[in-house]
PDB file of C-alpha atoms in Angstrom:
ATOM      1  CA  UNK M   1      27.183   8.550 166.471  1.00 48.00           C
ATOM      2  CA  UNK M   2      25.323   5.229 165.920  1.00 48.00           C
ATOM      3  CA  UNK M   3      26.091   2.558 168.353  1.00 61.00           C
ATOM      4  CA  UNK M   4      26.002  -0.047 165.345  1.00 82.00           C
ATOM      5  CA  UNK M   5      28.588  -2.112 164.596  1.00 82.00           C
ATOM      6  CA  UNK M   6      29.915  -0.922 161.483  1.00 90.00           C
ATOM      7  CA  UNK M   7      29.539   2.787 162.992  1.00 93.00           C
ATOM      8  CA  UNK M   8      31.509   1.792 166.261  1.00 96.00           C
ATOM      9  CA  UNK M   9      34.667   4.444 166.400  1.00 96.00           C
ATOM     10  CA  UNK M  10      37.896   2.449 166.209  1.00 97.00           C
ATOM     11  CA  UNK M  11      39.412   2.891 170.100  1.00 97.00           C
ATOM     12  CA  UNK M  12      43.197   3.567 170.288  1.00 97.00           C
ATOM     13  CA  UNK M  13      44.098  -0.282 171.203  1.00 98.00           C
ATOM     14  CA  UNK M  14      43.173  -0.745 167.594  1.00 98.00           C
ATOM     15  CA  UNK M  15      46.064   1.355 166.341  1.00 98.00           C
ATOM     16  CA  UNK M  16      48.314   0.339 169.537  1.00 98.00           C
ATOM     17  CA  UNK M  17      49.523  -2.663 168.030  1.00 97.00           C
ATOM     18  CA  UNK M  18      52.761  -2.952 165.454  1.00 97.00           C
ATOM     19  CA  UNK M  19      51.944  -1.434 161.901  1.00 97.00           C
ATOM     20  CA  UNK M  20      52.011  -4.717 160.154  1.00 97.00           C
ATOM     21  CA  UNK M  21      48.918  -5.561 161.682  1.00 98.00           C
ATOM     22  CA  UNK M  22      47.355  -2.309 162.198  1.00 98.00           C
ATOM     23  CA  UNK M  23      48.360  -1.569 158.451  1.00 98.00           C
ATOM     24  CA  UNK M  24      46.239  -4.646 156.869  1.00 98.00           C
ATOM     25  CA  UNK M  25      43.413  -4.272 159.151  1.00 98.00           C
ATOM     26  CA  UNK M  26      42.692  -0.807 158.450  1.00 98.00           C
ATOM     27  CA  UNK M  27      41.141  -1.884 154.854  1.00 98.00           C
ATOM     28  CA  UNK M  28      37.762  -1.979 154.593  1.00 98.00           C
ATOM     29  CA  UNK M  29      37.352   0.474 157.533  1.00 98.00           C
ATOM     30  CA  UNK M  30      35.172   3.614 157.420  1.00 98.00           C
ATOM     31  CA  UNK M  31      37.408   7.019 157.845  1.00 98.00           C
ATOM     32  CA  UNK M  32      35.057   9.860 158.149  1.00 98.00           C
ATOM     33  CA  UNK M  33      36.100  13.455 157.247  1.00 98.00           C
ATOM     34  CA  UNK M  34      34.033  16.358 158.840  1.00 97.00           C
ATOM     35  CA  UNK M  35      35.359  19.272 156.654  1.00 93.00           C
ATOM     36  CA  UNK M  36      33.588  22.709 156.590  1.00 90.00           C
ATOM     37  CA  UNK M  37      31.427  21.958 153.005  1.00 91.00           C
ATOM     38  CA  UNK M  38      30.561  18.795 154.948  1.00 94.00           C
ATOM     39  CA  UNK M  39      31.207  15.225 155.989  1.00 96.00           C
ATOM     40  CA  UNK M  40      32.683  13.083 153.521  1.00 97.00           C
ATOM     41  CA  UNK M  41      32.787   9.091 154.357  1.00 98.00           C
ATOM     42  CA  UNK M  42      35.511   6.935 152.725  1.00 98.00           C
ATOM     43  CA  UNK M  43      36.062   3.068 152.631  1.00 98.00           C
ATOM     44  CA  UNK M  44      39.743   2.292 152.761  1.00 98.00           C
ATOM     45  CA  UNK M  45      40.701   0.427 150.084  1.00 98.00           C
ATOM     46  CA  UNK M  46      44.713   0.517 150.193  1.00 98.00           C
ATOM     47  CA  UNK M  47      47.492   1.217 152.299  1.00 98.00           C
ATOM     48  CA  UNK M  48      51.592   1.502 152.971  1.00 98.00           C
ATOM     49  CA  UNK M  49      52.833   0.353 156.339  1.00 97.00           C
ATOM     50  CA  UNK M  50      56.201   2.306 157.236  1.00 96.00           C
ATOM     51  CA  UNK M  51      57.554   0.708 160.179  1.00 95.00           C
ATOM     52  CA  UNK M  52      60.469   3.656 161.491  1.00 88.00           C
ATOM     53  CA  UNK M  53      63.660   2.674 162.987  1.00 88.00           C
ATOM     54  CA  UNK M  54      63.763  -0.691 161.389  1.00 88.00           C
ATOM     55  CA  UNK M  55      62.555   0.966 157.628  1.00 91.00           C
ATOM     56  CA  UNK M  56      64.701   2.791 155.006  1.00 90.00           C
ATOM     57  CA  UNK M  57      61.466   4.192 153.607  1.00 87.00           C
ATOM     58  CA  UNK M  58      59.800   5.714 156.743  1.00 91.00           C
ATOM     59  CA  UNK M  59      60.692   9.652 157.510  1.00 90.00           C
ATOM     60  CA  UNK M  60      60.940   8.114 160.826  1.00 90.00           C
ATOM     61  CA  UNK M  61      64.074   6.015 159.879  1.00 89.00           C
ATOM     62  CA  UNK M  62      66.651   8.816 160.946  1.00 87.00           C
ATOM     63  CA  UNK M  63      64.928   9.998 163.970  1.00 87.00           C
ATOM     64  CA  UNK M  64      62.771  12.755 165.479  1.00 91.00           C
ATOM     65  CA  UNK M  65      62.001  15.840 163.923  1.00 93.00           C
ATOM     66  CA  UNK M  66      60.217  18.484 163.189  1.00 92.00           C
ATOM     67  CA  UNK M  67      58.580  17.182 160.846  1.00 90.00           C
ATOM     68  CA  UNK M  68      58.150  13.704 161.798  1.00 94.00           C
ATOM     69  CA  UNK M  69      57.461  14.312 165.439  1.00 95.00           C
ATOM     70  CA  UNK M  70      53.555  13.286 165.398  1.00 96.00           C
ATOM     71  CA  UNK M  71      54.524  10.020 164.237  1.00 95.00           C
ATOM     72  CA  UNK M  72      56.858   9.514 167.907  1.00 95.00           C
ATOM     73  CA  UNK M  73      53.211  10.404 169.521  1.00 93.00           C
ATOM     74  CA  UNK M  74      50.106   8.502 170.856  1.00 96.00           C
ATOM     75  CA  UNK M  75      48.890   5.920 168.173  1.00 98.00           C
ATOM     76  CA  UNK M  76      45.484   6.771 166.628  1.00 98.00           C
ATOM     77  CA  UNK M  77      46.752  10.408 165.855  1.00 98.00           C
ATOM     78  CA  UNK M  78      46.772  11.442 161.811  1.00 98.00           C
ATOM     79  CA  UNK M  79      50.988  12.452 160.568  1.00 98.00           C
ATOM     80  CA  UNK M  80      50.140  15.054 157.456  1.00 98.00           C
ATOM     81  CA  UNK M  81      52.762  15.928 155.244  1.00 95.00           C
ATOM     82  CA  UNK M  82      53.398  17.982 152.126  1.00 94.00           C
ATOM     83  CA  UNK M  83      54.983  16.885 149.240  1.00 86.00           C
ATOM     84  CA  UNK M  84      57.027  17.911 145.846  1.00 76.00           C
ATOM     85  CA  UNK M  85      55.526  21.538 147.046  1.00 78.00           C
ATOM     86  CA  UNK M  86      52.291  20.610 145.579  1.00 85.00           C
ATOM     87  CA  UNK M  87      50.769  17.706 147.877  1.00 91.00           C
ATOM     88  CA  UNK M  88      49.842  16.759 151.307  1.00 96.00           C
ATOM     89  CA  UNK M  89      49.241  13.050 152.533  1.00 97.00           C
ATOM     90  CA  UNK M  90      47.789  11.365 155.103  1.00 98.00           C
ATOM     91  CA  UNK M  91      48.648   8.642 157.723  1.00 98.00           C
ATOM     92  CA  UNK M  92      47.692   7.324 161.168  1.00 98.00           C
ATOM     93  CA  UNK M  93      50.119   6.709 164.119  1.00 98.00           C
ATOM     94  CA  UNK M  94      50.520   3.358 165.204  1.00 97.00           C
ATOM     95  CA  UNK M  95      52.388   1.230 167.877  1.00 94.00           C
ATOM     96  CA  UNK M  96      53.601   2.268 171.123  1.00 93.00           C
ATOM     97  CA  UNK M  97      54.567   6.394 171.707  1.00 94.00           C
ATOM     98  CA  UNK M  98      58.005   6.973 171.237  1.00 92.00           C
ATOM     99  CA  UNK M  99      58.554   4.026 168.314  1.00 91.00           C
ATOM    100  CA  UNK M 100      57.552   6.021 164.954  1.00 94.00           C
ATOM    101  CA  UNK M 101      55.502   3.760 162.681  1.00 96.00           C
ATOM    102  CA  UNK M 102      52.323   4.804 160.617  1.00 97.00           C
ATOM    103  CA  UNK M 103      50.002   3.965 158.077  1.00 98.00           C
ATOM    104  CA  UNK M 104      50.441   5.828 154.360  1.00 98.00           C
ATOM    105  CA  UNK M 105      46.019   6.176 153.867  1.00 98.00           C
ATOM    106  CA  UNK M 106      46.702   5.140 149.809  1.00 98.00           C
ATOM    107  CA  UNK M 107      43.269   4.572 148.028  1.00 98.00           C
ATOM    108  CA  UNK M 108      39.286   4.595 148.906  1.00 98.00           C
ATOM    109  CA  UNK M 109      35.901   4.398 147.632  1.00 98.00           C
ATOM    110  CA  UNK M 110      33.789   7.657 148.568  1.00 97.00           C
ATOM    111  CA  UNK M 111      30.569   6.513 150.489  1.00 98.00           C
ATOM    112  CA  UNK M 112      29.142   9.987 150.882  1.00 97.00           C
ATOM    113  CA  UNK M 113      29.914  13.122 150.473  1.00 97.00           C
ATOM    114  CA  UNK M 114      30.976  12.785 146.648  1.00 95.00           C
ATOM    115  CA  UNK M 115      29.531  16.296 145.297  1.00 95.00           C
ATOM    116  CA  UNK M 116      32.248  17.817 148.158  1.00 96.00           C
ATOM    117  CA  UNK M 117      34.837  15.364 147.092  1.00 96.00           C
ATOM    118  CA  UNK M 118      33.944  16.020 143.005  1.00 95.00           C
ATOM    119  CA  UNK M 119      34.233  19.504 143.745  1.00 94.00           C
ATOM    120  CA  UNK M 120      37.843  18.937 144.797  1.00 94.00           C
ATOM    121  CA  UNK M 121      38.823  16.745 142.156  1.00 95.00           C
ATOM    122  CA  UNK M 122      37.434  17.551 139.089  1.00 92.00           C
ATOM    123  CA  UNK M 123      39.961  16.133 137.206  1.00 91.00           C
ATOM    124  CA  UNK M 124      38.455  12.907 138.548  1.00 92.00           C
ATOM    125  CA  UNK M 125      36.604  11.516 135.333  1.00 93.00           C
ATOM    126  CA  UNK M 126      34.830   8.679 137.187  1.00 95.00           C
ATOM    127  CA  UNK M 127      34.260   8.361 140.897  1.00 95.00           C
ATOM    128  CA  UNK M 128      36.038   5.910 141.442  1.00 96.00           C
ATOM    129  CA  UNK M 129      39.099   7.951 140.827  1.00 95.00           C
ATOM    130  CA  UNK M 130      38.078  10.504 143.144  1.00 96.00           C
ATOM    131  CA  UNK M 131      40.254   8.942 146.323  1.00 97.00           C
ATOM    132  CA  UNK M 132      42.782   6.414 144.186  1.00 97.00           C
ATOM    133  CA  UNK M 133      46.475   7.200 145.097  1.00 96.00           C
ATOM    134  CA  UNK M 134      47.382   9.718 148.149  1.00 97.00           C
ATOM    135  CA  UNK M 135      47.806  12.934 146.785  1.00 96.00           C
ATOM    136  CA  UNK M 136      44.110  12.153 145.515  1.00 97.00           C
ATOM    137  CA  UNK M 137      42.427  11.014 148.956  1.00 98.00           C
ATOM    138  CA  UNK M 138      44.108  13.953 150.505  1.00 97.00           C
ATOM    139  CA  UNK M 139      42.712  16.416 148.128  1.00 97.00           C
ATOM    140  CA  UNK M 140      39.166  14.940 147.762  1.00 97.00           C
ATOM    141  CA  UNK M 141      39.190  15.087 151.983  1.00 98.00           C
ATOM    142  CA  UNK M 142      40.553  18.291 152.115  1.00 97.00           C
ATOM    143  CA  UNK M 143      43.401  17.582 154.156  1.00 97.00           C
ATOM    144  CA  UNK M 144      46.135  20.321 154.859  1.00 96.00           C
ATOM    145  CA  UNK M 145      48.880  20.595 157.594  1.00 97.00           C
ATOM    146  CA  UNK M 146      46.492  22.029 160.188  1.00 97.00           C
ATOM    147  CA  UNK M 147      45.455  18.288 160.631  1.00 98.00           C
ATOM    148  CA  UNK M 148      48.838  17.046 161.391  1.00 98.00           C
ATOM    149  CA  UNK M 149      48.436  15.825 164.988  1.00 97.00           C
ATOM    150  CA  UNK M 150      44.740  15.419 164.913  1.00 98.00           C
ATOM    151  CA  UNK M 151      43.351  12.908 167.431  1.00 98.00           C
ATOM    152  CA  UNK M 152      41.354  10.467 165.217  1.00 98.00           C
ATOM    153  CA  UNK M 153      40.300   8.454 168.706  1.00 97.00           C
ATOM    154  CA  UNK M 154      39.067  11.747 170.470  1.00 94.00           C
ATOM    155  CA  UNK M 155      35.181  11.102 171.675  1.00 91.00           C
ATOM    156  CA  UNK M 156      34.157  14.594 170.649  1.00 89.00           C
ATOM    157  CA  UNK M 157      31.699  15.602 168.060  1.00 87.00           C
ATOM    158  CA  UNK M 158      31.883  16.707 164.835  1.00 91.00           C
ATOM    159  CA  UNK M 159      35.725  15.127 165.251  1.00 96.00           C
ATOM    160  CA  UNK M 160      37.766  16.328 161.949  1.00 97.00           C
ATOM    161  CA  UNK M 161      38.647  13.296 161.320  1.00 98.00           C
ATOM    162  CA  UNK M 162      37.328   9.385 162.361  1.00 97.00           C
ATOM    163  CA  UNK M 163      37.775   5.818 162.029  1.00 98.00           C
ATOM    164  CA  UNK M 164      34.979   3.541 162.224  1.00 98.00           C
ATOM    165  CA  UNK M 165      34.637  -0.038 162.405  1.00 97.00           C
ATOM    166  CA  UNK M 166      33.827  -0.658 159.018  1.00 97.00           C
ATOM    167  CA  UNK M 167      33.003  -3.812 157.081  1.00 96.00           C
ATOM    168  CA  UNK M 168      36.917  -5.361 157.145  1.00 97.00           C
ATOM    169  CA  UNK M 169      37.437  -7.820 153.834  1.00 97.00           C
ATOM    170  CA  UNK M 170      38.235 -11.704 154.370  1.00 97.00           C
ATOM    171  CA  UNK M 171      41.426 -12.208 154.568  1.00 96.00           C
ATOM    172  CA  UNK M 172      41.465 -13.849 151.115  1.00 97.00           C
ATOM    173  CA  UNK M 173      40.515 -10.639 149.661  1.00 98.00           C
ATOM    174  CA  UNK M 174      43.824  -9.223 150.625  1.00 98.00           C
ATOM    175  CA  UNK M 175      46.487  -8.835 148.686  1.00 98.00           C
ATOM    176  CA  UNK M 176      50.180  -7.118 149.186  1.00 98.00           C
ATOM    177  CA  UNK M 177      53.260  -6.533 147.483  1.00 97.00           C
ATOM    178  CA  UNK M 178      55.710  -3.883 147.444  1.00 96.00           C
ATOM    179  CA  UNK M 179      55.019  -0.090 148.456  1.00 95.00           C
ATOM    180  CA  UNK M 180      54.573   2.557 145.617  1.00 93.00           C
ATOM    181  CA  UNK M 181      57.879   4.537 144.788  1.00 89.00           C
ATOM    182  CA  UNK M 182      59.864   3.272 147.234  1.00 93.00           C
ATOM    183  CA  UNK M 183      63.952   3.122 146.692  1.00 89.00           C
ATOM    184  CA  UNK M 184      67.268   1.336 148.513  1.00 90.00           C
ATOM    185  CA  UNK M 185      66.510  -0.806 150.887  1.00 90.00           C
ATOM    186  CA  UNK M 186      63.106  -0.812 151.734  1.00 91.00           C
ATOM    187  CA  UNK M 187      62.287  -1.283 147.723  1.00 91.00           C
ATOM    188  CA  UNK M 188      61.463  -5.273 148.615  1.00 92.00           C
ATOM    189  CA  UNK M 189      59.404  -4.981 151.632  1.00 95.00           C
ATOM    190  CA  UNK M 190      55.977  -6.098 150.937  1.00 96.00           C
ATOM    191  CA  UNK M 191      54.140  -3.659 153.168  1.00 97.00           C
ATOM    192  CA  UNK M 192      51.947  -1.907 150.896  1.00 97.00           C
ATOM    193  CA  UNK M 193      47.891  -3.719 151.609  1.00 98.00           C
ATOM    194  CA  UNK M 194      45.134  -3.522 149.313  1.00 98.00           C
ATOM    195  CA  UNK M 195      41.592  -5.613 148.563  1.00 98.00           C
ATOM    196  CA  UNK M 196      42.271  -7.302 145.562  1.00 98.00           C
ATOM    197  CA  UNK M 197      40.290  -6.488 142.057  1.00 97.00           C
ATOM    198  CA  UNK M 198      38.965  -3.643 143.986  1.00 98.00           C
ATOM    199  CA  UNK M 199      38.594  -0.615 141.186  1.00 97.00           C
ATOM    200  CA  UNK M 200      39.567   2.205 143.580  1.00 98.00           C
ATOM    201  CA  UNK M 201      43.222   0.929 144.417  1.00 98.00           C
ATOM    202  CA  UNK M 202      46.248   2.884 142.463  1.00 96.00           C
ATOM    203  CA  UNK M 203      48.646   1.205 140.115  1.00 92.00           C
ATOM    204  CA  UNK M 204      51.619   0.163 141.379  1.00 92.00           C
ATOM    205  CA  UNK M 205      54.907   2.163 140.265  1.00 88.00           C
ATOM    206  CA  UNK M 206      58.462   1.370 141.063  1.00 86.00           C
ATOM    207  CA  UNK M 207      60.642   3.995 142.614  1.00 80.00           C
ATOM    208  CA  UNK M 208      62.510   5.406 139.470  1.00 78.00           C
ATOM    209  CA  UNK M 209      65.774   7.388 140.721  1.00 74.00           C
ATOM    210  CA  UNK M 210      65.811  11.265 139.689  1.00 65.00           C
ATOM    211  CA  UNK M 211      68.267  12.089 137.419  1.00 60.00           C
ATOM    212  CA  UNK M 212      70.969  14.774 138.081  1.00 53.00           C
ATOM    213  CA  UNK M 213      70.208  18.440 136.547  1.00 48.00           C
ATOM    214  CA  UNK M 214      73.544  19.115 134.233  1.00 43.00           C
ATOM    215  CA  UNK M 215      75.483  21.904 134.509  1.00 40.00           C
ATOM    216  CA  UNK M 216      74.410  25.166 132.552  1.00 38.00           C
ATOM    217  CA  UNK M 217      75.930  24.810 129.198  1.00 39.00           C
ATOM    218  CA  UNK M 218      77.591  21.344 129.529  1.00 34.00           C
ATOM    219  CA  UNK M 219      75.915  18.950 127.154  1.00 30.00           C
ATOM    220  CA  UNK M 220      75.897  14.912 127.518  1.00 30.00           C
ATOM    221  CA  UNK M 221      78.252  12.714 125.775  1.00 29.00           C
TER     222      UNK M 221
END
């Protein structure tokens, strides 16, 4: 891997820090996806801090387990999870091991590697849509469950999955407001990060409560 700057692997102190400044500081950066079709390269765009013990809307919030165990880990590792049965999403560790807090990896532009990430999304009807919202950037990566725990600091090549230095906005470029979907508590916190006007970030959408199946055969008044 290039020595250069922008191609300089992002070392574990970067995500060893607490997520509200790991979260922010991720945009802009380069996360590179060596699948089997191929490497795909992906400027981050927009992201959701979820800070654990301390946050309603982390899966961390409750505690350890099974599920959620990668995220009590070494920072700089990638928690995968599936969703609604239909989708998986992506996040890096951060903070010290043992206090769960990660980055939700939201929106990106596709640098290279958009025929593998078309392929995946053909819904997609411009490129920039290929990577905007979670489910989306999971998909056009190909990322399943057999990533969960992947080292994204390891110094090995061909890594899976890596984050590179990047070309990190101004902070005036930044903007942030409340996280995507989130209910209760954690509704207000403004933790979700993305570079303003940028045509790859996802709409924001307000957590609407589900509402209750009714009974078989009982009708509404």
């Amino acid at each position: 891997m290039s020595d250069t700057p922008a191609r300089t692997r992002l070392p574990r102190a970067f995500f060893d820090r607490p997520v509200l400044e790991v979260a922010p500081d991720l945009l802009g950066r380069t996360l590179v996806r060596n699948a089997p079709d191929g490497r795909i390269e992906l400027r981050l765009t927009e992201v959701e801090a979820y800070a654990g013990a301390i946050d309603p809307g982390s899966h961390a919030f409750r505690g350890r387990t099974a599920r959620n165990a990668v995220m009590f880990g070494p920072p700089g590792h990638a928690y995968v999870y599936f969703t609604y049965g239909m989708w998986h999403c992506l996040n890096l560790v951060c903070g010290p091991e043992g206090e769960a807090s990660g980055v939700l990896l939201r929106a990106g532009e596709i640098l290279t590697g958009a025929e593998q990430a078309r392929a995946r999304r053909r819904s997609a009807r411009h490129d920039r849509e290929l990577a905007k919202g979670p489910a989306r950037l999971a998909t056009a990566l190909d990322i399943a469950l057999s990533l969960n725990g992947t080292d994204t600091c390891a110094t090995v090549p061909d890594a899976p999955l890596t984050l590179l230095t990047g070309t990190p906005p101004t902070p005036d470029t930044i903007s942030s407001g409340p996280r995507t979907g989130v209910g209760g508590d954690g509704a207000p916190h403004p933790w979700r990060f993305w570079i303003t006007d940028d045509p790859t970030v996802s709409p924001y959408r307000p957590h609407t409560p589900r509402k209750r199946r009714l009974d078989s055969g009982r009708t509404s008044n």
